Short mmCIF file of C-alpha atoms and ligand atoms in Angstrom, two decimals:
data_model
loop_
_atom_site.label_atom_id
_atom_site.label_comp_id
_atom_site.label_asym_id
_atom_site.label_seq_id
_atom_site.Cartn_x
_atom_site.Cartn_y
_atom_site.Cartn_z
CA MET A 1 -11.35 7.46 -11.99
CA THR A 2 -8.55 4.68 -13.81
CA ARG A 3 -7.74 2.02 -11.65
CA ARG A 4 -4.17 0.00 -12.28
CA ARG A 5 -3.49 -2.23 -9.52
CA LEU A 6 0.40 -1.08 -7.75
CA THR A 7 3.61 -3.16 -7.98
CA VAL A 8 5.07 -2.47 -4.43
CA LEU A 9 7.44 0.31 -5.00
CA ASP A 10 11.53 -0.41 -4.20
CA PRO A 11 13.60 2.82 -4.32
CA ALA A 12 16.32 0.29 -4.38
CA ARG A 13 14.71 -1.28 -7.89
CA PRO A 14 14.94 2.28 -10.40
CA ASP A 15 13.41 -0.56 -12.72
CA ARG A 16 10.67 -1.23 -10.99
CA GLN A 17 9.83 2.19 -10.72
CA VAL A 18 9.65 3.00 -13.69
CA ARG A 19 7.21 -0.46 -14.11
CA VAL A 20 4.59 1.19 -11.85
CA ALA A 21 4.92 4.64 -12.98
CA ARG A 22 3.67 2.97 -17.02
CA ALA A 23 1.13 0.74 -15.29
CA LEU A 24 -0.43 4.10 -13.39
CA GLU A 25 0.10 6.57 -16.04
CA LEU A 26 -3.59 7.15 -16.71
CA ASP A 27 -4.48 7.31 -13.26
CA ASP A 28 -3.94 11.12 -12.70
CA ASP A 29 -6.68 11.21 -10.30
CA ASP A 30 -4.36 10.45 -6.72
CA HIS A 31 -6.58 10.47 -4.27
CA PHE A 32 -9.22 9.44 -1.23
CA HIS A 33 -12.62 9.75 -3.01
CA ASP A 34 -15.80 10.14 -0.74
CA GLN A 35 -17.82 8.60 -2.45
CA CYS A 36 -21.30 10.04 -1.88
CA GLY A 37 -23.16 12.59 -0.79
CA VAL A 38 -26.69 13.12 0.47
CA PHE A 39 -30.32 15.54 0.37
CA ALA A 40 -32.96 15.50 1.98
CA VAL A 41 -36.02 17.98 1.66
CA TYR A 42 -39.58 18.57 3.07
CA GLY A 43 -42.39 20.35 3.00
CA HIS A 44 -41.99 22.31 -0.76
CA ALA A 45 -43.87 22.01 -3.52
CA GLU A 46 -40.66 21.88 -5.89
CA ALA A 47 -39.21 18.86 -3.42
CA ALA A 48 -37.91 17.26 -6.87
CA ASN A 49 -36.07 20.55 -8.26
CA ILE A 50 -34.73 21.89 -5.30
CA ALA A 51 -33.03 17.99 -4.48
CA TYR A 52 -31.83 18.12 -7.92
CA LEU A 53 -29.97 22.02 -7.29
CA GLY A 54 -28.86 19.93 -3.87
CA LEU A 55 -27.57 17.04 -5.38
CA HIS A 56 -25.74 19.38 -8.00
CA ALA A 57 -23.84 21.25 -4.93
CA LEU A 58 -23.13 17.90 -3.66
CA GLN A 59 -21.58 16.97 -6.95
CA HIS A 60 -17.81 16.34 -6.00
CA ARG A 61 -19.20 14.07 -3.37
CA GLY A 62 -19.65 11.51 -6.16
CA GLN A 63 -20.05 11.44 -9.74
CA GLU A 64 -20.54 7.83 -11.23
CA SER A 65 -24.41 7.41 -10.48
CA ALA A 66 -27.39 9.97 -8.76
CA GLY A 67 -31.02 9.37 -7.76
CA ILE A 68 -33.68 11.08 -6.10
CA VAL A 69 -37.30 9.12 -4.65
CA THR A 70 -39.95 11.74 -4.00
CA SER A 71 -42.93 11.24 -2.17
CA ASP A 72 -46.81 12.78 -2.89
CA GLY A 73 -47.88 11.84 0.71
CA GLU A 74 -50.03 8.34 -1.41
CA GLN A 75 -47.08 6.96 -3.05
CA LEU A 76 -42.98 7.23 -4.40
CA TYR A 77 -41.65 7.83 -7.41
CA ALA A 78 -37.83 7.02 -7.93
CA HIS A 79 -35.14 7.63 -10.76
CA ARG A 80 -32.27 6.37 -10.81
CA SER A 81 -29.44 6.97 -13.32
CA MET A 82 -25.33 6.48 -13.79
CA GLY A 83 -23.67 9.40 -14.56
CA LEU A 84 -23.49 13.16 -13.03
CA VAL A 85 -26.81 14.89 -11.89
CA GLN A 86 -27.05 17.27 -15.09
CA ASP A 87 -26.79 14.47 -17.40
CA ALA A 88 -29.01 11.79 -14.98
CA PHE A 89 -31.78 14.05 -15.29
CA SER A 90 -33.58 15.63 -17.43
CA ALA A 91 -36.35 18.26 -17.17
CA GLU A 92 -38.65 15.60 -17.81
CA GLN A 93 -37.74 13.12 -16.29
CA LEU A 94 -37.84 15.87 -12.84
CA GLN A 95 -41.35 16.49 -13.56
CA LYS A 96 -42.01 12.71 -12.90
CA LEU A 97 -41.36 13.11 -9.42
CA PRO A 98 -44.33 14.66 -7.15
CA GLY A 99 -44.79 15.94 -4.26
CA ARG A 100 -43.30 17.69 -1.00
CA ALA A 101 -41.11 15.56 -0.08
CA ALA A 102 -37.63 13.99 -1.58
CA ILE A 103 -34.26 12.31 -0.90
CA GLY A 104 -31.27 12.74 -3.35
CA HIS A 105 -27.71 10.46 -3.49
CA VAL A 106 -24.10 11.05 -5.40
CA ARG A 107 -22.21 8.11 -5.11
CA TYR A 108 -18.53 7.00 -5.60
CA SER A 109 -18.76 2.82 -5.10
CA THR A 110 -16.61 1.65 -2.61
CA ALA A 111 -18.99 -0.98 -0.91
CA GLY A 112 -20.83 -2.89 -3.94
CA GLY A 113 -20.00 -2.34 -7.56
CA SER A 114 -19.79 0.57 -9.95
CA HIS A 115 -23.86 -0.80 -11.25
CA LEU A 116 -27.03 1.05 -11.93
CA ARG A 117 -28.58 -1.67 -9.79
CA ASN A 118 -26.39 0.39 -7.35
CA ALA A 119 -27.34 3.30 -7.85
CA GLN A 120 -29.28 4.76 -4.62
CA PRO A 121 -31.75 5.84 -3.33
CA PHE A 122 -33.30 2.65 -2.86
CA ALA A 123 -36.98 2.35 -3.07
CA VAL A 124 -38.88 -0.40 -1.62
CA ASP A 125 -42.87 -1.68 -0.72
CA TYR A 126 -43.34 -3.34 2.12
CA ALA A 127 -45.53 -4.71 4.43
CA HIS A 128 -46.01 -1.12 6.24
CA GLY A 129 -45.79 0.46 2.98
CA SER A 130 -43.54 2.31 0.62
CA MET A 131 -39.63 3.15 1.53
CA ALA A 132 -36.60 4.69 0.02
CA VAL A 133 -33.32 5.49 1.91
CA CYS A 134 -29.53 6.54 0.70
CA HIS A 135 -26.74 6.42 2.81
CA ASN A 136 -23.37 8.10 3.22
CA GLY A 137 -21.12 5.85 4.85
CA ASN A 138 -20.07 2.42 5.30
CA LEU A 139 -21.65 -0.30 7.44
CA THR A 140 -17.96 -2.43 8.08
CA ASN A 141 -19.85 -5.80 9.07
CA ALA A 142 -22.63 -5.05 6.09
CA ASP A 143 -21.11 -8.66 4.89
CA GLU A 144 -21.44 -11.06 8.39
CA VAL A 145 -25.06 -9.51 8.40
CA ARG A 146 -26.35 -9.99 4.75
CA ALA A 147 -24.95 -13.82 4.81
CA GLU A 148 -27.39 -14.08 7.95
CA LEU A 149 -30.09 -12.55 5.83
CA GLU A 150 -30.04 -14.13 2.77
CA ALA A 151 -29.23 -17.67 5.40
CA GLN A 152 -33.27 -16.37 6.76
CA GLY A 153 -34.70 -16.24 2.47
CA SER A 154 -33.12 -12.55 2.59
CA ILE A 155 -33.42 -11.67 -1.33
CA PHE A 156 -31.21 -8.88 -2.78
CA SER A 157 -31.29 -6.93 -5.24
CA SER A 158 -28.23 -5.13 -4.79
CA THR A 159 -24.26 -5.66 -3.74
CA SER A 160 -24.62 -2.19 -1.59
CA ASP A 161 -24.19 -2.80 2.32
CA THR A 162 -27.26 0.18 2.12
CA GLU A 163 -29.68 -2.82 0.95
CA VAL A 164 -28.60 -4.77 4.59
CA LEU A 165 -29.88 -1.81 5.84
CA VAL A 166 -33.04 -2.68 3.41
CA HIS A 167 -33.93 -5.63 5.09
CA LEU A 168 -33.09 -4.94 8.29
CA VAL A 169 -36.18 -2.16 9.07
CA ALA A 170 -38.34 -4.20 6.90
CA LYS A 171 -37.96 -6.92 9.05
CA SER A 172 -38.12 -5.24 12.18
CA LYS A 173 -41.09 -6.12 15.01
CA GLU A 174 -41.54 -2.12 15.62
CA ILE A 175 -44.71 -0.77 14.57
CA ALA A 176 -43.36 2.80 13.76
CA LEU A 177 -40.71 3.43 10.80
CA GLU A 178 -38.90 5.62 13.57
CA ASP A 179 -38.39 2.55 15.95
CA ARG A 180 -37.78 0.50 13.51
CA VAL A 181 -34.77 2.28 12.17
CA VAL A 182 -33.49 2.25 15.31
CA ASP A 183 -33.82 -1.70 15.80
CA ALA A 184 -31.98 -2.03 12.55
CA LEU A 185 -29.48 0.25 13.56
CA GLY A 186 -28.73 -1.25 16.18
CA ARG A 187 -26.98 -4.80 14.22
CA VAL A 188 -25.25 -2.53 12.35
CA GLN A 189 -21.45 -0.76 13.10
CA GLY A 190 -19.40 1.82 10.61
CA ALA A 191 -20.27 4.68 9.66
CA TYR A 192 -23.60 5.97 8.41
CA SER A 193 -24.93 9.35 7.67
CA LEU A 194 -29.16 8.43 6.42
CA LEU A 195 -32.00 9.55 4.86
CA PHE A 196 -35.14 7.75 4.84
CA LEU A 197 -38.02 8.81 2.74
CA THR A 198 -41.63 7.32 3.51
CA GLN A 199 -44.89 8.53 2.35
CA ASP A 200 -45.51 11.11 4.76
CA SER A 201 -42.19 11.79 6.56
CA ILE A 202 -38.02 11.60 6.44
CA VAL A 203 -36.14 10.46 9.00
CA ALA A 204 -32.50 11.00 9.04
CA VAL A 205 -29.93 9.65 11.45
CA ARG A 206 -25.82 9.92 12.07
CA ASP A 207 -24.51 7.46 13.24
CA PRO A 208 -22.71 7.54 17.01
CA ARG A 209 -19.73 9.17 15.95
CA GLY A 210 -19.97 11.29 13.08
CA LEU A 211 -17.80 10.20 11.09
CA ARG A 212 -19.44 11.07 8.51
CA PRO A 213 -21.25 14.63 8.32
CA LEU A 214 -25.12 15.51 8.09
CA CYS A 215 -26.39 18.72 8.67
CA ILE A 216 -30.05 20.70 8.75
CA GLY A 217 -31.43 23.86 7.30
CA ILE A 218 -34.29 25.31 6.62
CA LEU A 219 -36.08 27.07 3.37
CA PRO A 220 -36.71 31.19 4.85
CA SER A 221 -39.54 31.50 2.89
CA ARG A 222 -41.41 28.77 3.86
CA LYS A 223 -40.56 28.32 7.54
CA ASP A 224 -42.24 24.24 7.38
CA ALA A 225 -39.77 23.15 4.32
CA HIS A 226 -36.58 21.65 6.18
CA VAL A 227 -33.86 20.59 4.31
CA VAL A 228 -30.90 17.96 5.16
CA ALA A 229 -27.48 17.45 3.50
CA SER A 230 -24.32 16.08 3.72
CA GLU A 231 -22.79 19.81 3.33
CA PRO A 232 -24.20 22.68 3.77
CA THR A 233 -22.78 24.29 0.62
CA SER A 234 -25.93 22.68 -0.69
CA PHE A 235 -28.12 24.88 1.08
CA ASP A 236 -26.56 28.12 -0.94
CA LEU A 237 -28.05 27.32 -4.21
CA ILE A 238 -31.46 27.10 -3.10
CA GLY A 239 -31.34 29.71 -0.66
CA ALA A 240 -31.95 27.43 2.21
CA GLU A 241 -30.48 28.93 5.72
CA TYR A 242 -27.91 26.09 7.81
CA VAL A 243 -29.41 25.84 11.30
CA ARG A 244 -27.36 22.83 12.44
CA ASP A 245 -25.18 19.82 12.62
CA VAL A 246 -27.02 16.36 12.74
CA GLU A 247 -25.47 15.52 16.08
CA PRO A 248 -23.24 12.39 16.69
CA GLY A 249 -25.91 9.62 16.93
CA GLU A 250 -28.21 12.22 16.59
CA MET A 251 -31.74 10.53 14.64
CA ILE A 252 -34.23 13.65 13.21
CA VAL A 253 -37.39 13.17 11.78
CA ILE A 254 -39.63 15.75 10.48
CA ASP A 255 -42.98 15.25 9.24
CA GLY A 256 -46.59 16.97 8.59
CA ALA A 257 -45.69 18.03 12.28
CA GLY A 258 -42.71 19.52 12.33
CA MET A 259 -39.15 18.45 13.33
CA ARG A 260 -38.51 16.64 16.08
CA SER A 261 -35.40 14.83 17.60
CA SER A 262 -33.65 11.62 19.74
CA ARG A 263 -31.06 9.71 20.17
CA LEU A 264 -29.61 6.40 19.50
CA PRO A 265 -28.86 3.61 22.02
CA GLU A 266 -25.79 3.33 21.42
CA LYS A 267 -23.45 6.67 22.75
CA GLN A 268 -19.50 6.69 21.37
CA ALA A 269 -17.35 9.29 21.36
CA PRO A 270 -16.94 11.35 18.22
CA GLN A 271 -14.52 10.16 15.70
CA MET A 272 -15.31 13.20 12.64
CA CYS A 273 -13.52 11.98 9.74
CA VAL A 274 -10.54 14.90 9.10
CA PHE A 275 -10.53 14.92 6.30
CA GLU A 276 -13.31 15.64 5.30
CA TYR A 277 -11.46 19.70 6.18
CA VAL A 278 -8.28 18.51 4.17
CA TYR A 279 -9.61 17.02 0.87
CA PHE A 280 -13.57 15.75 0.78
CA ALA A 281 -15.67 18.64 1.37
CA ARG A 282 -15.55 21.46 -0.56
CA PRO A 283 -13.76 24.83 0.80
CA ASP A 284 -16.98 26.94 0.60
CA SER A 285 -18.83 24.40 3.12
CA HIS A 286 -18.61 23.96 6.82
CA LEU A 287 -18.14 21.48 8.97
CA ALA A 288 -18.69 21.45 12.92
CA GLY A 289 -18.87 25.35 12.99
CA ARG A 290 -15.76 25.94 11.18
CA SER A 291 -14.79 26.90 7.25
CA VAL A 292 -12.78 24.08 5.21
CA TYR A 293 -11.71 27.50 3.43
CA GLU A 294 -10.41 28.78 6.43
CA VAL A 295 -8.92 24.84 8.17
CA ARG A 296 -6.87 24.40 5.24
CA LYS A 297 -5.44 27.80 4.75
CA ASP A 298 -4.58 27.19 8.31
CA LEU A 299 -3.13 23.18 7.56
CA GLY A 300 -0.96 25.76 5.81
CA ARG A 301 0.33 27.84 8.10
CA LYS A 302 1.26 25.09 10.30
CA LEU A 303 3.02 23.18 7.29
CA ALA A 304 4.94 26.08 6.99
CA GLU A 305 5.89 26.86 10.47
CA GLU A 306 6.64 22.66 10.67
CA THR A 307 8.50 22.01 7.28
CA PRO A 308 9.76 25.52 5.97
CA VAL A 309 12.14 26.24 2.79
CA ASP A 310 13.60 28.75 1.00
CA ALA A 311 11.55 29.86 -1.96
CA ASP A 312 10.93 32.20 -4.41
CA VAL A 313 7.34 31.35 -4.74
CA VAL A 314 4.69 28.69 -3.81
CA ILE A 315 1.96 27.17 -5.56
CA PRO A 316 -0.75 24.90 -5.00
CA VAL A 317 -1.86 22.56 -6.83
CA PRO A 318 -5.44 23.31 -7.79
CA ASP A 319 -8.15 23.11 -6.88
CA SER A 320 -7.79 21.51 -3.65
CA GLY A 321 -4.28 22.64 -2.51
CA VAL A 322 -5.04 26.54 -3.31
CA PRO A 323 -6.23 27.52 0.90
CA ALA A 324 -2.87 25.59 2.38
CA ALA A 325 -0.54 27.61 -0.22
CA ILE A 326 -2.00 30.63 0.35
CA GLY A 327 -1.62 29.65 4.20
CA TYR A 328 1.51 28.39 3.48
CA SER A 329 2.80 31.64 1.60
CA GLY A 330 1.11 34.61 4.34
CA ALA A 331 3.26 32.19 7.23
CA ARG A 332 7.13 32.41 5.15
CA LYS A 333 5.77 35.74 3.15
CA ILE A 334 7.15 34.30 -0.37
CA PRO A 335 4.92 35.15 -3.24
CA PHE A 336 1.45 33.34 -3.77
CA GLU A 337 1.19 32.43 -7.97
CA MET A 338 -1.10 30.17 -9.68
CA GLY A 339 1.65 28.06 -11.43
CA LEU A 340 -0.51 25.10 -12.30
CA ILE A 341 -3.17 25.94 -13.86
CA ARG A 342 -6.84 23.50 -14.17
CA SER A 343 -9.28 23.16 -16.71
CA HIS A 344 -12.42 22.65 -15.59
CA TYR A 345 -13.65 21.51 -18.73
CA VAL A 346 -12.05 17.99 -18.04
CA GLY A 347 -14.80 15.14 -17.59
CA ARG A 348 -13.70 11.67 -18.04
CA THR A 349 -11.67 10.30 -20.82
CA PHE A 350 -12.46 7.62 -22.25
CA ILE A 351 -9.75 7.38 -25.35
CA GLU A 352 -6.86 4.85 -24.56
CA PRO A 353 -4.25 7.21 -26.02
CA GLN A 354 -1.33 5.49 -28.08
CA GLN A 355 2.05 5.48 -25.99
CA SER A 356 3.05 8.32 -27.85
CA ILE A 357 1.13 10.83 -26.00
CA ARG A 358 -0.37 8.84 -22.82
CA HIS A 359 2.01 11.37 -20.51
CA PHE A 360 -0.79 13.55 -21.97
CA GLY A 361 -3.43 12.52 -18.83
CA VAL A 362 -2.59 14.61 -16.15
CA ARG A 363 -1.29 17.38 -18.98
CA LEU A 364 -5.59 16.97 -19.96
CA LYS A 365 -6.12 18.80 -16.07
CA LEU A 366 -2.92 20.64 -15.56
CA ASN A 367 -0.51 22.88 -17.61
CA PRO A 368 2.13 25.48 -15.93
CA VAL A 369 2.70 28.73 -16.33
CA GLU A 370 6.40 29.02 -17.42
CA THR A 371 6.41 32.57 -16.85
CA ILE A 372 5.78 31.71 -13.23
CA LEU A 373 8.08 28.90 -12.41
CA LYS A 374 10.97 29.60 -15.06
CA GLY A 375 14.58 29.70 -12.58
CA LYS A 376 12.48 29.99 -9.70
CA ARG A 377 12.91 27.81 -6.50
CA VAL A 378 9.24 26.41 -6.09
CA VAL A 379 7.09 25.23 -3.09
CA VAL A 380 3.76 22.88 -4.17
CA ILE A 381 1.68 22.46 -2.03
CA ASP A 382 -0.78 19.45 -2.51
CA ASP A 383 -3.44 18.34 0.57
CA SER A 384 -1.97 14.60 0.04
CA ILE A 385 0.22 11.76 -1.64
CA VAL A 386 -1.71 8.50 -2.12
CA ARG A 387 0.42 6.43 -4.74
CA GLY A 388 3.18 9.35 -5.86
CA THR A 389 2.32 8.76 -9.92
CA THR A 390 0.95 11.99 -9.45
CA SER A 391 3.12 14.21 -8.14
CA ARG A 392 5.68 12.92 -9.84
CA LYS A 393 4.52 13.82 -13.08
CA ILE A 394 3.83 17.65 -11.52
CA ILE A 395 6.95 17.91 -10.30
CA LYS A 396 8.44 17.30 -13.35
CA MET A 397 5.88 19.35 -15.31
CA VAL A 398 6.59 21.85 -13.09
CA ARG A 399 10.21 21.21 -13.65
CA ASP A 400 10.27 21.05 -17.66
CA ALA A 401 9.03 24.47 -17.09
CA GLY A 402 11.61 25.67 -15.89
CA ALA A 403 11.55 25.42 -12.00
CA ARG A 404 15.03 26.06 -10.91
CA GLU A 405 14.11 23.54 -7.57
CA VAL A 406 10.83 21.80 -6.33
CA HIS A 407 9.69 21.73 -2.53
CA LEU A 408 7.14 19.68 -2.32
CA ARG A 409 4.80 20.02 1.20
CA ILE A 410 1.45 18.19 2.02
CA SER A 411 -1.13 19.63 3.91
CA SER A 412 -2.14 17.31 6.26
CA PRO A 413 -0.18 13.35 7.53
CA PRO A 414 1.15 10.53 5.46
CA THR A 415 -1.80 8.35 4.09
CA GLN A 416 -0.04 5.25 4.94
CA TRP A 417 -3.47 3.05 6.08
CA PRO A 418 -7.00 2.29 3.95
CA CYS A 419 -9.85 4.24 4.92
CA TYR A 420 -13.38 1.42 5.96
CA TYR A 421 -16.00 4.32 6.50
CA GLY A 422 -16.67 5.08 3.23
CA ILE A 423 -13.97 6.62 1.52
CA ASP A 424 -11.98 4.95 -1.54
CA THR A 425 -9.14 3.87 -0.88
CA PRO A 426 -6.48 1.32 -1.75
CA THR A 427 -5.12 -1.05 0.10
CA ARG A 428 -1.86 -0.69 1.90
CA ARG A 429 0.22 -1.97 -0.16
CA GLU A 430 -0.20 0.21 -2.56
CA LEU A 431 -0.71 3.92 -0.18
CA ILE A 432 3.52 4.61 -0.67
CA ALA A 433 3.80 5.99 2.57
CA SER A 434 2.90 2.62 3.41
CA SER A 435 6.01 0.88 3.06
CA HIS A 436 8.32 4.01 2.09
CA SER A 437 10.12 7.19 4.11
CA VAL A 438 9.77 10.40 2.89
CA ASP A 439 13.34 10.71 1.51
CA GLU A 440 12.25 7.75 -0.81
CA ILE A 441 8.65 9.20 -1.07
CA ALA A 442 11.15 12.26 -2.23
CA ARG A 443 13.58 10.16 -4.33
CA TYR A 444 10.43 8.79 -6.49
CA VAL A 445 8.51 11.84 -7.00
CA THR A 446 11.41 13.63 -7.22
CA ALA A 447 11.18 16.68 -5.29
CA ASP A 448 14.33 18.98 -4.08
CA SER A 449 12.90 17.91 -0.90
CA LEU A 450 9.39 16.91 0.67
CA GLY A 451 7.48 17.39 3.84
CA TYR A 452 4.25 16.33 4.82
CA LEU A 453 2.13 18.18 8.17
CA SER A 454 2.63 16.43 11.52
CA LEU A 455 -0.93 14.14 12.69
CA GLU A 456 -0.13 16.60 15.73
CA GLY A 457 -0.32 19.70 13.43
CA MET A 458 -3.22 18.74 11.71
CA LEU A 459 -5.35 18.44 14.64
CA ALA A 460 -4.53 21.27 15.85
CA ALA A 461 -5.25 23.03 12.69
CA VAL A 462 -8.63 22.27 12.46
CA THR A 463 -9.05 22.04 16.08
CA GLY A 464 -7.76 25.20 15.79
CA SER A 465 -9.72 28.85 16.07
CA PRO A 466 -13.16 29.82 16.89
CA ARG A 467 -16.28 28.46 15.83
CA SER A 468 -18.92 31.35 15.91
CA GLY A 469 -21.01 30.85 18.76
CA ALA A 470 -19.62 27.48 19.85
CA ALA A 471 -19.40 26.15 23.16
CA ALA A 472 -15.67 25.07 23.90
CA ASP A 473 -15.92 21.24 24.40
CA THR A 474 -18.27 21.33 20.90
CA VAL A 475 -17.69 18.21 18.37
CA GLY A 476 -14.58 19.18 16.91
CA SER A 477 -13.61 21.14 18.97
CA HIS A 478 -11.08 18.39 20.49
CA ALA A 479 -8.24 16.14 18.76
CA GLU A 480 -9.76 13.17 20.16
CA HIS A 481 -13.23 14.22 18.42
CA PHE A 482 -11.42 12.88 15.22
CA CYS A 483 -11.09 9.46 13.32
CA HIS A 484 -7.52 9.40 11.63
CA ALA A 485 -6.69 6.31 11.27
CA CYS A 486 -5.80 6.86 7.69
CA PHE A 487 -2.64 8.36 8.90
CA SER A 488 -2.09 6.60 12.10
CA GLY A 489 -3.76 3.35 11.47
CA LYS A 490 -5.78 3.53 15.04
CA TYR A 491 -9.40 2.71 13.80
CA ALA A 492 -12.19 3.79 16.13
CA ILE A 493 -14.80 0.93 15.03
CA PRO A 494 -14.06 -3.03 16.25
CA PHE A 495 -13.79 -5.27 12.61
CA SER A 496 -16.30 -7.89 12.35
CA GLN A 497 -14.51 -11.78 11.44
CA THR A 498 -15.26 -11.36 7.81
CA GLY A 499 -14.05 -7.37 8.21
CA LYS A 500 -10.64 -8.46 10.14
CA ARG A 501 -10.39 -11.23 7.07
CA GLN A 502 -10.77 -8.67 4.75
CA MET A 503 -8.21 -6.43 7.03
CA ARG A 504 -5.01 -9.39 6.27
CA LEU A 505 -5.73 -8.84 3.14
CA VAL A 506 -5.03 -6.27 2.15
CA GLY A 507 -2.08 -6.35 4.57
CA VAL A 508 -3.75 -4.08 7.92
S1 SF4 B 1 -10.07 6.60 8.27
FE1 SF4 B 1 -8.91 8.67 6.72
S2 SF4 B 1 -10.64 8.82 5.16
FE2 SF4 B 1 -11.46 7.05 6.27
S3 SF4 B 1 -13.10 8.71 8.26
FE3 SF4 B 1 -10.77 8.34 8.88
S4 SF4 B 1 -9.71 9.62 8.49
FE4 SF4 B 1 -11.97 10.11 7.80
#
């Protein structure tokens, strides 16, 4: 993603709006970004290949770097590289990763920059053997703990918050790895779904609030082969069966004796990230027992109830807007059409086009279907608006294709606050909804009307329909089980002194 600073948007100053739009013309992916996916396998002769396939299915959670560390029971073998999974590993490199256990990671940087030294898993040798770790989430007090460790003589090789955990585990006075991990986690705050690998075991831990997802599966052909992943969709590719989610605050150890579970001492109410349902997770995943695809359709139905409009056709912004658009279309009985076609062959574009062709940025990804749009009153469904720049370009594209009216509907509430729990978000000032009303945003994106789903509507949709075989009070079945800080500003985790300073800097 091309990252550009956004000048505060002032609807009373059209000249300023133009300047903002130009500054961001190449930034054609106006979304919050999940930054990491994690995957582990234990007890399989082809652990590296299984991890590779698992990471491939988690590619949507991070595209900057990929890494796998394996264990053959005696030592660890690591390969990490920048880029997509398919580019990061060749067949030869996978062959150099022997063993029956592996952990892997795909990364989109938040804490720490985009450098190979920050690519995970981190692997180290220390007094008690070898250890590798990878992390989805963000430690909110990592800077403070790091400063403390550096003052005591620790030397860091990366700028990633995850390395803080490596030092804490290594310095712990406990003997068993799981006790060392518990000891280390007692020092940190924030969001984490973590995987540790030693010569003979895998440890998987989810933070006490369960902010980031983590689930367990089993390979039916080898009953002792377990897998752990950010999303169960990664199990399908390798023929693994989903067993269950790792519960918030649960630690799973998998070794030669099988799988065992224990609880972290810290107890908190669940706070799952609601944005996983809205955008981050793959639609063919399920989280906390609910199909992401079905939840997104429910979000679309709720949106139709709350923000009805008379129109001839409902079109999604593909791919993430598709299920919500189907839900909206069904509820309003307005035909659903694919009025925008996404090119699936666009990777990153490194060209810096001349001014005359700069507006082709979004067109590289999306193209309108004129026969569907011409002369029509069109409802465009998207999952969120971050800066508004992409929505503006899409609406222009739909109008240029002949649409008579363009109504924009968003299947989540206005995103007004940054995320500190492992999601790449702009500063508060850059979020258009933090300083502009819905009407002002509608004018900026040039929509005939704009409607967002309410917070209550979103929470009703994500807790709504039944989960297969789940008890009524299952995690995720109540609105209180969800973090929605980026919509509401209600942050569940207290900020450390450093965090408070960061919050002031970004205008929270
Ligand atoms: S602030 Fe938003 S993106 Fe971050 S964890 Fe909470 S719901 Fe998810």
